[in-house]
C-alpha cells in the first residue's frame, strides 16, 4: 500500500461522522440540522463525488445562532482576559493534537495539497496562541492629560460578531478571524463557505471540548445570499468580518447599511511580483513560482502578475515555465503533490475560461493552459507570456495556478504597470538596489509588500489591502481595534471653571 492509499483510508475515517450524519450547524453547543431539514452537497474536488450533506440554513437558523451568541456575550465578555487566555491556549493545544485530522479533512474538502495543509492546521493553532496571549491586555488603553482633564481610554468587546469566510484555506483563515474575536471577548456566529464547510464544524467541536463555553462560537452553514445575507443584516450582530471576493464585499456593505454594521473586508488581489535585472534571480524564480503555484494559486496574496525587466524577461520566464511544467499535479493527500484539484467545477470553469481569454487576447501559453484528465478539477500550472496590462488575464483575479507575465523597461514603467489594477493587496519586489527598493515601496499601491522575499507572515504585523482589496487590518493589535470599541472617560484634574448659563 502506498502512502497515498494509507492517507485516503485515514481521511475516510476522519470524515466518517460527516458522511453519515452530515455537516450540521452548531448552535449553543449543540449539533443541529437546519429548521427546514434542507441540505446541500459538499463535493470532492478529486472526483466530484459527494463527501457529505451540509445544512442549508435559512434566516431563522441564523436568528437562532445570533440569539445564542447574544445570550453568551455577557458572561464571555466579562470573563477576565487571563481566563480567556487559558481557554484559548487549550483550544490551540487541542488543534495541535488533531492537526492531522484537520489537515486531511481540509485536503479532501478543498483539494489543497497535504504538504501545505499540514502547516495550515498548525498555523490555525498559532493564531489561537498568539491572540490568547494578547487577551489579558486587550482592554488596556491610554491616559491623556489636558490642563484640566485626565482622559483614560479603554476598549470593550463590541458584541456578537458575524464572521464570513471563503473556501480557499478555510481552517487557517477562519482561525485568523475567530481567535482575535474570542480573545477580545466577542461571541461569534461563523458562516463558512458552502464549498468547504467541514473544518469549521471541527473547529467548534474541538474548541468546546477544550473548554470554550457553549454559545460563544456558533456555526451556521448555508448559501451566501440567504444565510450569509441574514447574518449581515441582523440587528444584534455588531460587526461583520468578511474574507472573500471584492464584489461580495460591496454587497455586504449594502446589506449591513441599515443596521450600521462595522465591517472588515479582506478581499481579492492581482498581486505583482516585480523582478529587476539586478535581482538574485535564482531566489526570485523560486519565490515567484512558490507564490503562484502553492495552495493551487487559490490564495489572496498569490503573485499572479509577473512583471519582469525586458533585459532578463525571456530567460526568466523560460525558467518559470520550466518549473511550472515540472510541478507535480495530483491527489491532495499524496505527499508529493504540489498542485491539487481546484475546489469545485464552478471555479474550475472560471479558471479554464481564462485559458480561452488568453488565446483570444493574443497572449502566449508558455506552460500549461489545459485541464488534466476527465475526472476531478485538475488544471495544469500555467504561465502566460506576451501579455499586456489591459488584458483580462492581467487585470482580473483568476484564483488558480495561473501566472501572467508582462515585460517592463524601467522603474517608472514597472510602477505604472503594478499600480494599474483595481486591487492593492500585496506586492513582491526583487532588486539588490536599496534606493530603488525604497523608491518603489514608497509608491506601490499595496497594503503589504515583501522585498526579496515570498510572503512570510509575522502575526503581530498588519494584514490587509488597499483599493478593491479590502478595508481594515488584521494582525497584532489591529485585530482588537476591529473587535472592540474604544471608549474615553474624562475626569477633572482640578476644580476648573464651568460656564454658568441663564443668570
Ligand atoms: P465569495 O465572496 O464568493 O464568498 C465568501 C463568503 O461569502 C462565502 O461564505 C459566501 O457564502 C459568502 N457570501 C456570498 N454572498 C454573500 C452575501 N450576499 N452576503 C453575505 N455573505 C455572502 O468568495 P470565495 O469565492 O469563497 O473566495 C475567494 C475570494 O476570497 C477571492 O477573491 C480571494 O482573493 C478572496 N480571499 C481574500 C483573502 C484576503 O485576505 N484578502 C484571503 C482569502 C481569500
Coordinates of C-alpha atoms and ligand atoms in Angstrom, one line a residue:
X1 CA 0.0 0.0 0.0
X2 CA 1.3 3.5 -0.9
X3 CA 1.4 6.4 1.5
X4 CA -1.4 7.9 -0.6
X5 CA -3.6 4.8 -0.2
X6 CA -3.0 4.9 3.5
X7 CA -3.9 8.6 3.7
X8 CA -7.1 8.1 1.7
X9 CA -8.2 5.4 4.2
X10 CA -7.4 7.7 7.1
X11 CA -9.2 10.6 5.5
X12 CA -12.3 8.4 5.1
X13 CA -12.2 7.6 8.8
X14 CA -11.8 11.2 9.8
X15 CA -14.8 12.2 7.6
X16 CA -17.0 9.3 8.7
X17 CA -19.2 11.3 11.0
X18 CA -19.8 13.9 8.3
X19 CA -20.5 11.3 5.7
X20 CA -23.0 9.5 8.0
X21 CA -24.6 12.4 9.9
X22 CA -23.9 15.4 7.6
X23 CA -22.3 18.7 8.3
X24 CA -24.7 20.2 10.8
X25 CA -25.0 23.6 12.3
X26 CA -23.5 24.2 15.7
X27 CA -25.7 26.5 17.9
X28 CA -25.4 27.0 21.6
X29 CA -23.2 24.0 22.0
X30 CA -25.5 21.6 20.1
X31 CA -25.2 20.0 16.6
X32 CA -28.4 20.8 14.9
X33 CA -29.8 20.4 11.4
X34 CA -31.3 23.5 9.9
X35 CA -35.0 24.0 10.6
X36 CA -36.3 23.0 7.2
X37 CA -34.0 19.9 7.1
X38 CA -32.8 21.1 3.7
X39 CA -29.2 20.1 2.7
X40 CA -26.7 20.8 0.0
X41 CA -23.8 18.7 -1.1
X42 CA -20.1 19.3 -0.5
X43 CA -18.2 17.7 -3.3
X44 CA -14.8 16.0 -3.6
X45 CA -12.6 18.1 -5.9
X46 CA -10.8 14.9 -6.7
X47 CA -13.6 13.1 -8.5
X48 CA -16.8 15.1 -7.9
X49 CA -18.3 12.6 -5.6
X50 CA -20.5 13.8 -2.7
X51 CA -18.5 13.9 0.5
X52 CA -21.3 14.9 2.8
X53 CA -24.7 16.6 3.0
X54 CA -24.5 20.1 4.5
X55 CA -27.2 22.0 6.4
X56 CA -28.7 24.6 4.0
X57 CA -29.8 27.2 6.6
X58 CA -32.2 30.0 6.2
X59 CA -32.8 33.2 8.1
X60 CA -34.4 31.6 11.1
X61 CA -31.4 29.3 11.7
X62 CA -29.2 32.4 11.6
X63 CA -31.5 34.1 14.1
X64 CA -31.2 31.1 16.5
X65 CA -27.4 31.3 16.2
X66 CA -27.4 35.0 16.8
X67 CA -29.6 34.6 19.8
X68 CA -27.1 32.0 21.2
X69 CA -24.2 34.4 20.6
X70 CA -26.2 37.2 22.3
X71 CA -27.0 35.1 25.3
X72 CA -23.4 34.0 25.7
X73 CA -22.0 37.5 25.3
X74 CA -22.5 38.9 28.9
X75 CA -20.6 36.1 30.5
X76 CA -17.8 35.7 27.9
X77 CA -17.2 39.4 27.6
X78 CA -16.7 39.8 31.4
X79 CA -14.6 36.6 31.7
X80 CA -11.2 38.0 32.7
X81 CA -8.7 38.2 29.9
X82 CA -6.4 35.9 31.8
X83 CA -9.1 33.3 31.9
X84 CA -9.9 33.7 28.2
X85 CA -6.3 33.3 27.6
X86 CA -6.2 29.9 29.4
X87 CA -9.2 28.6 27.5
X88 CA -7.9 29.8 24.1
X89 CA -4.4 28.2 24.8
X90 CA -6.2 24.9 25.5
X91 CA -8.0 25.3 22.1
X92 CA -4.6 25.8 20.4
X93 CA -3.3 22.7 22.1
X94 CA -6.3 20.7 21.0
X95 CA -5.9 21.9 17.4
X96 CA -2.2 20.8 17.5
X97 CA -3.3 17.4 18.9
X98 CA -5.7 16.9 16.0
X99 CA -3.7 18.6 13.3
X100 CA -3.5 15.6 11.1
X101 CA -7.3 15.1 11.2
X102 CA -7.9 18.7 10.4
X103 CA -5.4 18.7 7.5
X104 CA -6.7 15.5 6.0
X105 CA -10.3 16.7 6.1
X106 CA -9.3 20.1 4.7
X107 CA -7.4 18.4 1.8
X108 CA -10.4 16.3 0.9
X109 CA -12.9 19.2 1.2
X110 CA -10.8 21.8 -0.7
X111 CA -8.4 19.9 -2.9
X112 CA -5.4 21.7 -1.3
X113 CA -2.2 19.6 -1.1
X114 CA -1.3 18.0 2.2
X115 CA 2.2 19.4 2.1
X116 CA 0.7 22.9 2.6
X117 CA -2.4 21.9 4.6
X118 CA -0.5 20.2 7.4
X119 CA 1.2 23.5 8.1
X120 CA -2.1 25.4 7.8
X121 CA -3.7 23.4 10.6
X122 CA -0.7 24.3 12.8
X123 CA -1.0 27.9 11.7
X124 CA -4.5 27.8 13.0
X125 CA -3.2 26.8 16.4
X126 CA -0.6 29.5 16.2
X127 CA -3.4 32.1 15.6
X128 CA -5.1 30.9 18.7
X129 CA -1.9 31.0 20.8
X130 CA -0.9 34.4 19.5
X131 CA -4.3 36.1 20.2
X132 CA -4.8 34.2 23.5
X133 CA -1.6 35.9 24.7
X134 CA -3.0 39.3 23.8
X135 CA -6.3 38.7 25.7
X136 CA -5.2 39.9 29.2
X137 CA -4.2 43.3 27.9
X138 CA -6.9 43.7 25.2
X139 CA -8.9 46.2 27.1
X140 CA -6.0 48.4 28.1
X141 CA -5.9 52.0 26.8
X142 CA -4.0 55.2 27.3
X143 CA -4.1 58.1 29.7
X144 CA -4.0 61.6 28.1
X145 CA -3.9 64.7 30.2
X146 CA -5.1 68.1 29.2
X147 CA -4.6 71.1 31.5
X148 CA -7.9 70.5 33.2
X149 CA -8.8 66.9 32.5
X150 CA -7.4 63.4 32.8
X151 CA -8.7 61.2 29.9
X152 CA -8.5 57.5 30.1
X153 CA -9.3 55.2 27.2
X154 CA -10.1 51.6 27.4
X155 CA -11.6 49.0 25.0
X156 CA -14.7 46.9 25.3
X157 CA -15.7 43.9 23.1
X158 CA -18.1 45.2 20.5
X159 CA -20.7 42.5 20.9
X160 CA -21.7 39.4 19.0
X161 CA -20.0 39.4 15.6
X162 CA -20.5 37.6 12.3
X163 CA -17.6 36.0 10.5
X164 CA -18.0 35.0 6.9
X165 CA -15.2 33.1 5.2
X166 CA -14.2 31.8 1.8
X167 CA -13.2 28.3 0.7
X168 CA -9.6 28.5 -0.2
X169 CA -7.8 27.7 3.1
X170 CA -10.8 27.7 5.3
X171 CA -9.4 26.4 8.6
X172 CA -6.4 28.7 8.7
X173 CA -8.4 31.7 7.6
X174 CA -11.3 31.2 10.0
X175 CA -9.0 30.9 13.0
X176 CA -7.3 34.1 11.9
X177 CA -10.7 35.8 12.4
X178 CA -12.3 33.8 15.2
X179 CA -9.3 33.7 17.5
X180 CA -8.9 37.5 17.9
X181 CA -12.7 37.9 18.2
X182 CA -12.8 35.4 21.1
X183 CA -9.7 36.9 22.7
X184 CA -11.3 40.3 22.6
X185 CA -14.4 39.0 24.4
X186 CA -16.8 38.9 21.5
X187 CA -19.1 36.0 20.8
X188 CA -19.2 34.7 17.2
X189 CA -21.6 33.4 14.5
X190 CA -19.5 31.9 11.8
X191 CA -20.8 31.3 8.3
X192 CA -18.3 29.1 6.4
X193 CA -18.1 28.9 2.6
X194 CA -20.6 26.5 1.1
X195 CA -17.9 24.7 -0.9
X196 CA -15.7 23.8 2.1
X197 CA -17.7 23.6 5.4
X198 CA -16.2 20.7 7.2
X199 CA -13.3 22.1 9.2
X200 CA -15.4 24.9 10.6
X201 CA -17.6 22.4 12.3
X202 CA -14.5 20.5 13.5
X203 CA -13.1 23.7 15.0
X204 CA -16.1 24.5 17.1
X205 CA -16.3 20.9 18.4
X206 CA -12.6 20.9 19.2
X207 CA -12.9 24.3 20.9
X208 CA -15.8 23.3 23.1
X209 CA -14.1 20.0 24.1
X210 CA -11.2 22.2 25.1
X211 CA -13.4 24.3 27.4
X212 CA -14.8 27.1 25.2
X213 CA -18.3 27.8 26.8
X214 CA -21.3 26.9 24.7
X215 CA -22.8 29.6 22.6
X216 CA -19.5 31.6 22.4
X217 CA -18.8 30.2 18.9
X218 CA -21.7 29.1 16.7
X219 CA -21.6 27.9 13.1
X220 CA -24.4 28.2 10.6
X221 CA -23.9 26.6 7.1
X222 CA -25.8 27.8 4.0
X223 CA -25.6 29.9 1.0
X224 CA -24.2 33.4 1.0
X225 CA -27.2 35.0 -0.5
X226 CA -29.5 33.6 2.2
X227 CA -27.7 32.6 5.4
X228 CA -24.8 35.0 4.9
X229 CA -27.1 37.8 4.0
X230 CA -29.2 37.4 7.1
X231 CA -26.1 37.5 9.3
X232 CA -25.0 40.7 7.7
X233 CA -28.5 42.3 8.3
X234 CA -29.1 41.0 11.8
X235 CA -29.6 43.9 14.2
X236 CA -27.9 42.0 17.1
X237 CA -24.7 41.4 15.1
X238 CA -22.5 44.4 15.8
X239 CA -19.8 43.8 13.2
X240 CA -19.0 41.6 10.2
X241 CA -15.5 40.3 9.5
X242 CA -15.6 39.1 5.9
X243 CA -13.0 37.4 3.7
X244 CA -13.9 36.8 0.1
X245 CA -14.4 38.4 -3.3
X246 CA -14.5 42.2 -3.7
X247 CA -18.0 42.2 -5.2
X248 CA -19.3 40.2 -2.3
X249 CA -17.8 42.8 0.0
X250 CA -19.8 45.5 -1.8
X251 CA -23.0 43.5 -1.3
X252 CA -22.2 43.0 2.4
X253 CA -21.6 46.7 2.8
X254 CA -25.0 47.5 1.3
X255 CA -26.7 44.7 3.3
X256 CA -25.3 46.0 6.6
X257 CA -26.1 49.6 6.0
X258 CA -29.5 49.7 7.7
X259 CA -28.1 48.3 10.9
X260 CA -24.9 50.4 10.6
X261 CA -22.6 47.4 10.7
X262 CA -18.9 47.8 11.3
X263 CA -17.2 45.9 8.5
X264 CA -13.7 44.5 8.0
X265 CA -13.0 43.2 4.5
X266 CA -10.2 41.0 3.2
X267 CA -10.9 40.8 -0.5
X268 CA -9.3 39.8 -3.8
X269 CA -5.9 40.6 -5.3
X270 CA -4.0 40.7 -8.5
X271 CA -0.6 41.0 -6.9
X272 CA 2.5 41.9 -8.8
X273 CA 5.9 40.3 -8.4
X274 CA 8.3 42.7 -9.9
X275 CA 11.7 41.4 -10.9
X276 CA 14.6 43.8 -11.9
X277 CA 17.6 42.6 -13.7
X278 CA 19.9 43.2 -10.7
X279 CA 17.9 40.7 -8.5
X280 CA 19.1 37.4 -7.2
X281 CA 17.3 35.6 -10.0
X282 CA 17.6 32.1 -8.6
X283 CA 15.8 33.2 -5.4
X284 CA 13.3 35.3 -7.4
X285 CA 12.3 32.3 -9.6
X286 CA 11.8 30.1 -6.5
X287 CA 9.7 32.8 -4.8
X288 CA 7.6 33.8 -7.8
X289 CA 6.7 30.2 -8.6
X290 CA 6.1 29.4 -4.9
X291 CA 3.7 32.3 -4.6
X292 CA 1.5 31.4 -7.6
X293 CA 1.7 27.6 -7.7
X294 CA 1.5 26.7 -4.0
X295 CA -2.0 26.4 -2.5
X296 CA -3.3 25.8 -6.0
X297 CA -2.9 29.5 -6.7
X298 CA -6.2 29.8 -4.7
X299 CA -4.6 32.4 -2.4
X300 CA -5.4 36.0 -2.0
X301 CA -1.8 37.0 -1.8
X302 CA -0.6 34.9 -4.8
X303 CA 1.8 36.6 -7.0
X304 CA -0.4 36.4 -10.1
X305 CA 1.3 39.1 -12.2
X306 CA 4.9 38.6 -13.0
X307 CA 6.4 41.9 -14.1
X308 CA 9.9 41.3 -15.5
X309 CA 12.5 43.8 -16.8
X310 CA 13.0 43.3 -20.5
X311 CA 16.7 42.6 -20.2
X312 CA 16.1 39.4 -18.4
X313 CA 12.5 38.7 -19.5
X314 CA 12.9 35.8 -21.9
X315 CA 15.4 33.9 -19.7
X316 CA 13.4 34.5 -16.5
X317 CA 10.0 33.5 -18.0
X318 CA 11.6 30.4 -19.5
X319 CA 12.9 29.3 -16.1
X320 CA 9.4 29.9 -14.6
X321 CA 7.8 27.8 -17.4
X322 CA 10.3 25.0 -16.7
X323 CA 9.3 25.0 -13.0
X324 CA 5.6 25.1 -13.9
X325 CA 6.0 22.1 -16.2
X326 CA 7.9 20.1 -13.6
X327 CA 5.3 20.7 -10.8
X328 CA 3.5 17.5 -9.7
X329 CA -0.3 17.8 -10.0
X330 CA -2.1 15.1 -8.2
X331 CA -4.2 13.8 -5.4
X332 CA -4.2 16.3 -2.5
X333 CA -3.3 13.5 0.0
X334 CA -0.3 12.4 -1.9
X335 CA 2.7 13.9 0.0
X336 CA 4.4 14.5 -3.3
X337 CA 1.6 16.6 -4.8
X338 CA 2.2 20.4 -5.2
X339 CA -1.0 21.3 -7.0
X340 CA -4.2 19.5 -6.2
X341 CA -7.6 19.8 -7.9
X342 CA -9.3 23.2 -7.8
X343 CA -12.1 23.5 -5.3
X344 CA -15.2 22.9 -7.5
X345 CA -16.3 22.5 -11.1
X346 CA -17.8 26.0 -11.0
X347 CA -14.5 27.5 -10.1
X348 CA -12.6 25.2 -12.5
X349 CA -14.8 26.5 -15.3
X350 CA -13.9 30.1 -14.3
X351 CA -10.1 29.3 -14.4
X352 CA -10.4 27.4 -17.7
X353 CA -12.2 30.3 -19.2
X354 CA -9.1 32.4 -18.8
X355 CA -7.1 30.0 -21.0
X356 CA -9.6 30.8 -23.8
X357 CA -9.4 34.5 -23.0
X358 CA -5.6 34.4 -23.1
X359 CA -5.7 32.9 -26.5
X360 CA -8.3 35.3 -27.8
X361 CA -6.3 38.3 -26.3
X362 CA -3.2 37.2 -28.1
X363 CA -1.0 36.1 -25.2
X364 CA 1.3 33.1 -25.5
X365 CA 0.7 30.0 -23.3
X366 CA 4.3 29.2 -22.2
X367 CA 3.2 26.4 -19.9
X368 CA 0.0 24.6 -19.0
X369 CA -3.2 26.1 -20.3
X370 CA -5.2 23.0 -20.1
X371 CA -7.3 20.7 -17.9
X372 CA -5.7 17.5 -16.8
X373 CA -7.8 14.3 -17.1
X374 CA -11.5 14.0 -17.2
X375 CA -12.4 13.3 -13.5
X376 CA -11.9 16.0 -10.9
X377 CA -10.9 19.6 -11.2
X378 CA -7.2 19.2 -12.1
X379 CA -5.6 22.1 -14.0
X380 CA -2.1 22.4 -15.2
X381 CA 0.2 25.1 -13.7
X382 CA 0.1 27.8 -16.3
X383 CA 2.2 30.7 -17.5
X384 CA 1.0 33.3 -20.0
X385 CA 3.7 35.4 -21.6
X386 CA 3.4 38.2 -24.2
X387 CA 0.6 39.8 -22.1
X388 CA -0.2 43.4 -21.8
X389 CA -1.7 45.1 -18.8
X390 CA -5.0 45.8 -20.4
X391 CA -5.8 42.1 -20.9
X392 CA -8.3 40.4 -18.7
X393 CA -5.6 37.9 -17.7
X394 CA -3.6 40.8 -16.3
X395 CA -6.5 42.6 -14.6
X396 CA -8.8 40.0 -13.2
X397 CA -8.3 37.7 -10.3
X398 CA -8.2 34.2 -11.7
X399 CA -7.6 32.5 -8.4
X400 CA -5.8 29.4 -9.8
X401 CA -2.3 28.2 -10.6
X402 CA -2.1 30.7 -13.4
X403 CA 0.6 33.4 -13.8
X404 CA 0.6 36.3 -16.3
X405 CA 4.0 37.7 -17.3
X406 CA 4.4 41.2 -18.6
X407 CA 7.7 42.9 -19.6
X408 CA 8.8 46.4 -18.5
X409 CA 11.7 48.7 -19.4
X410 CA 12.4 50.7 -16.3
X411 CA 11.3 51.6 -12.8
X412 CA 8.6 54.0 -13.9
X413 CA 7.0 51.6 -16.2
X414 CA 7.2 48.8 -13.6
X415 CA 5.5 51.0 -11.1
X416 CA 2.8 52.2 -13.5
X417 CA 2.0 48.6 -14.5
X418 CA 2.0 47.4 -10.9
X419 CA -0.5 50.1 -9.8
X420 CA -2.7 49.9 -12.9
X421 CA -5.2 47.4 -11.4
X422 CA -8.3 47.8 -9.2
X423 CA -6.7 45.7 -6.5
X424 CA -4.0 46.5 -4.0
X425 CA -3.4 43.6 -1.6
X426 CA 0.2 42.5 -1.8
X427 CA 3.3 43.3 -3.9
X428 CA 6.6 41.5 -4.2
X429 CA 9.8 43.3 -5.3
X430 CA 13.1 41.8 -6.4
X431 CA 16.1 44.1 -6.6
X432 CA 19.5 44.4 -5.0
X433 CA 19.3 48.2 -5.2
X434 CA 18.3 49.5 -1.8
X435 CA 17.5 53.0 -3.1
X436 CA 15.3 51.6 -5.8
X437 CA 13.5 49.3 -3.2
X438 CA 12.7 52.4 -1.1
X439 CA 11.5 54.4 -4.1
X440 CA 9.3 51.6 -5.3
X441 CA 7.8 50.6 -1.9
X442 CA 7.0 54.3 -1.3
X443 CA 4.9 54.4 -4.4
X444 CA 3.5 50.9 -4.8
X445 CA -0.3 50.7 -4.1
X446 CA -0.5 47.6 -1.9
X447 CA -1.3 47.0 1.8
X448 CA 1.6 44.5 2.2
X449 CA 4.9 44.4 0.4
X450 CA 7.7 41.9 0.6
X451 CA 11.2 42.9 -0.7
X452 CA 13.4 40.0 -1.9
X453 CA 11.1 37.5 -0.2
X454 CA 8.0 35.4 -0.7
X455 CA 5.0 36.0 1.7
X456 CA 6.3 35.3 5.2
X457 CA 3.7 36.2 7.8
X458 CA 4.5 37.6 11.2
X459 CA 1.4 37.6 13.3
X460 CA 2.0 41.0 15.0
X461 CA 2.2 42.8 11.7
X462 CA -0.8 44.3 9.9
X463 CA -2.5 42.3 7.2
X464 CA -4.9 43.8 4.7
X465 CA -5.2 45.6 1.4
X466 CA -5.9 48.9 -0.2
X467 CA -8.2 49.8 -3.1
X468 CA -10.6 46.9 -4.0
X469 CA -8.6 44.5 -1.8
X470 CA -10.1 45.5 1.5
X471 CA -10.9 47.7 4.3
X472 CA -9.2 47.4 7.7
X473 CA -6.2 45.5 9.0
X474 CA -5.9 42.2 10.9
X475 CA -2.9 41.1 13.0
X476 CA -1.4 42.2 16.2
X477 CA -3.4 44.9 18.0
X478 CA -5.1 45.9 14.7
X479 CA -7.5 43.0 15.1
X480 CA -8.6 44.2 18.5
X481 CA -9.3 47.7 17.1
X482 CA -11.9 46.0 15.0
X483 CA -13.5 43.6 17.5
X484 CA -13.6 46.2 20.3
X485 CA -15.0 49.7 20.9
X486 CA -12.6 52.3 22.3
X487 CA -14.2 54.5 25.0
X488 CA -12.8 57.6 26.7
X489 CA -13.6 58.6 30.2
X490 CA -12.6 62.1 31.3
X491 CA -12.0 63.2 34.9
X492 CA -11.4 66.8 36.2
X493 CA -7.8 67.3 37.4
X494 CA -8.9 70.3 39.5
X495 CA -11.9 72.5 40.1
X496 CA -12.0 74.2 36.7
X497 CA -14.4 77.0 35.9
X498 CA -17.7 75.7 34.5
X499 CA -19.6 78.2 32.3
X500 CA -22.8 79.4 34.0
X501 CA -25.8 79.8 31.8
X502 CA -29.0 81.6 32.3
X503 CA -28.1 84.1 35.0
Ligands
LIG1 P1 -17.1 34.7 -2.1 O1 -17.1 36.2 -1.9 O2 -17.8 34.1 -3.2 O3 -17.6 34.0 -0.7 C1 -17.1 34.2 0.5 C2 -18.1 34.0 1.6 O4 -19.2 35.0 1.4 C3 -18.8 32.6 1.5 O5 -19.0 32.1 2.8 C4 -20.2 33.0 0.9 O6 -21.2 32.1 1.2 C5 -20.4 34.4 1.5 N1 -21.4 35.2 0.7 C6 -21.6 35.3 -0.6 N2 -22.5 36.2 -0.9 C7 -22.9 36.7 0.3 C8 -23.8 37.8 0.6 N3 -24.6 38.4 -0.3 N4 -23.9 38.1 1.9 C9 -23.2 37.5 2.9 N5 -22.3 36.5 2.6 C10 -22.2 36.2 1.3 O7 -15.6 34.3 -2.1 P2 -15.0 32.9 -2.4 O8 -15.1 32.6 -3.9 O9 -15.5 31.9 -1.4 O10 -13.4 33.1 -2.1 C11 -12.5 33.5 -3.0 C12 -12.2 35.0 -2.8 O11 -11.7 35.3 -1.5 C13 -11.1 35.6 -3.7 O12 -11.5 36.8 -4.2 C14 -9.9 35.8 -2.7 O13 -9.0 36.7 -3.2 C15 -10.6 36.2 -1.5 N6 -9.7 36.0 -0.4 C16 -9.2 37.1 0.2 C17 -8.3 37.0 1.3 C18 -7.7 38.2 1.9 O14 -7.1 38.0 3.0 N7 -7.7 39.3 1.3 C19 -8.0 35.7 1.8 C20 -8.6 34.6 1.1 C21 -9.4 34.7 0.1

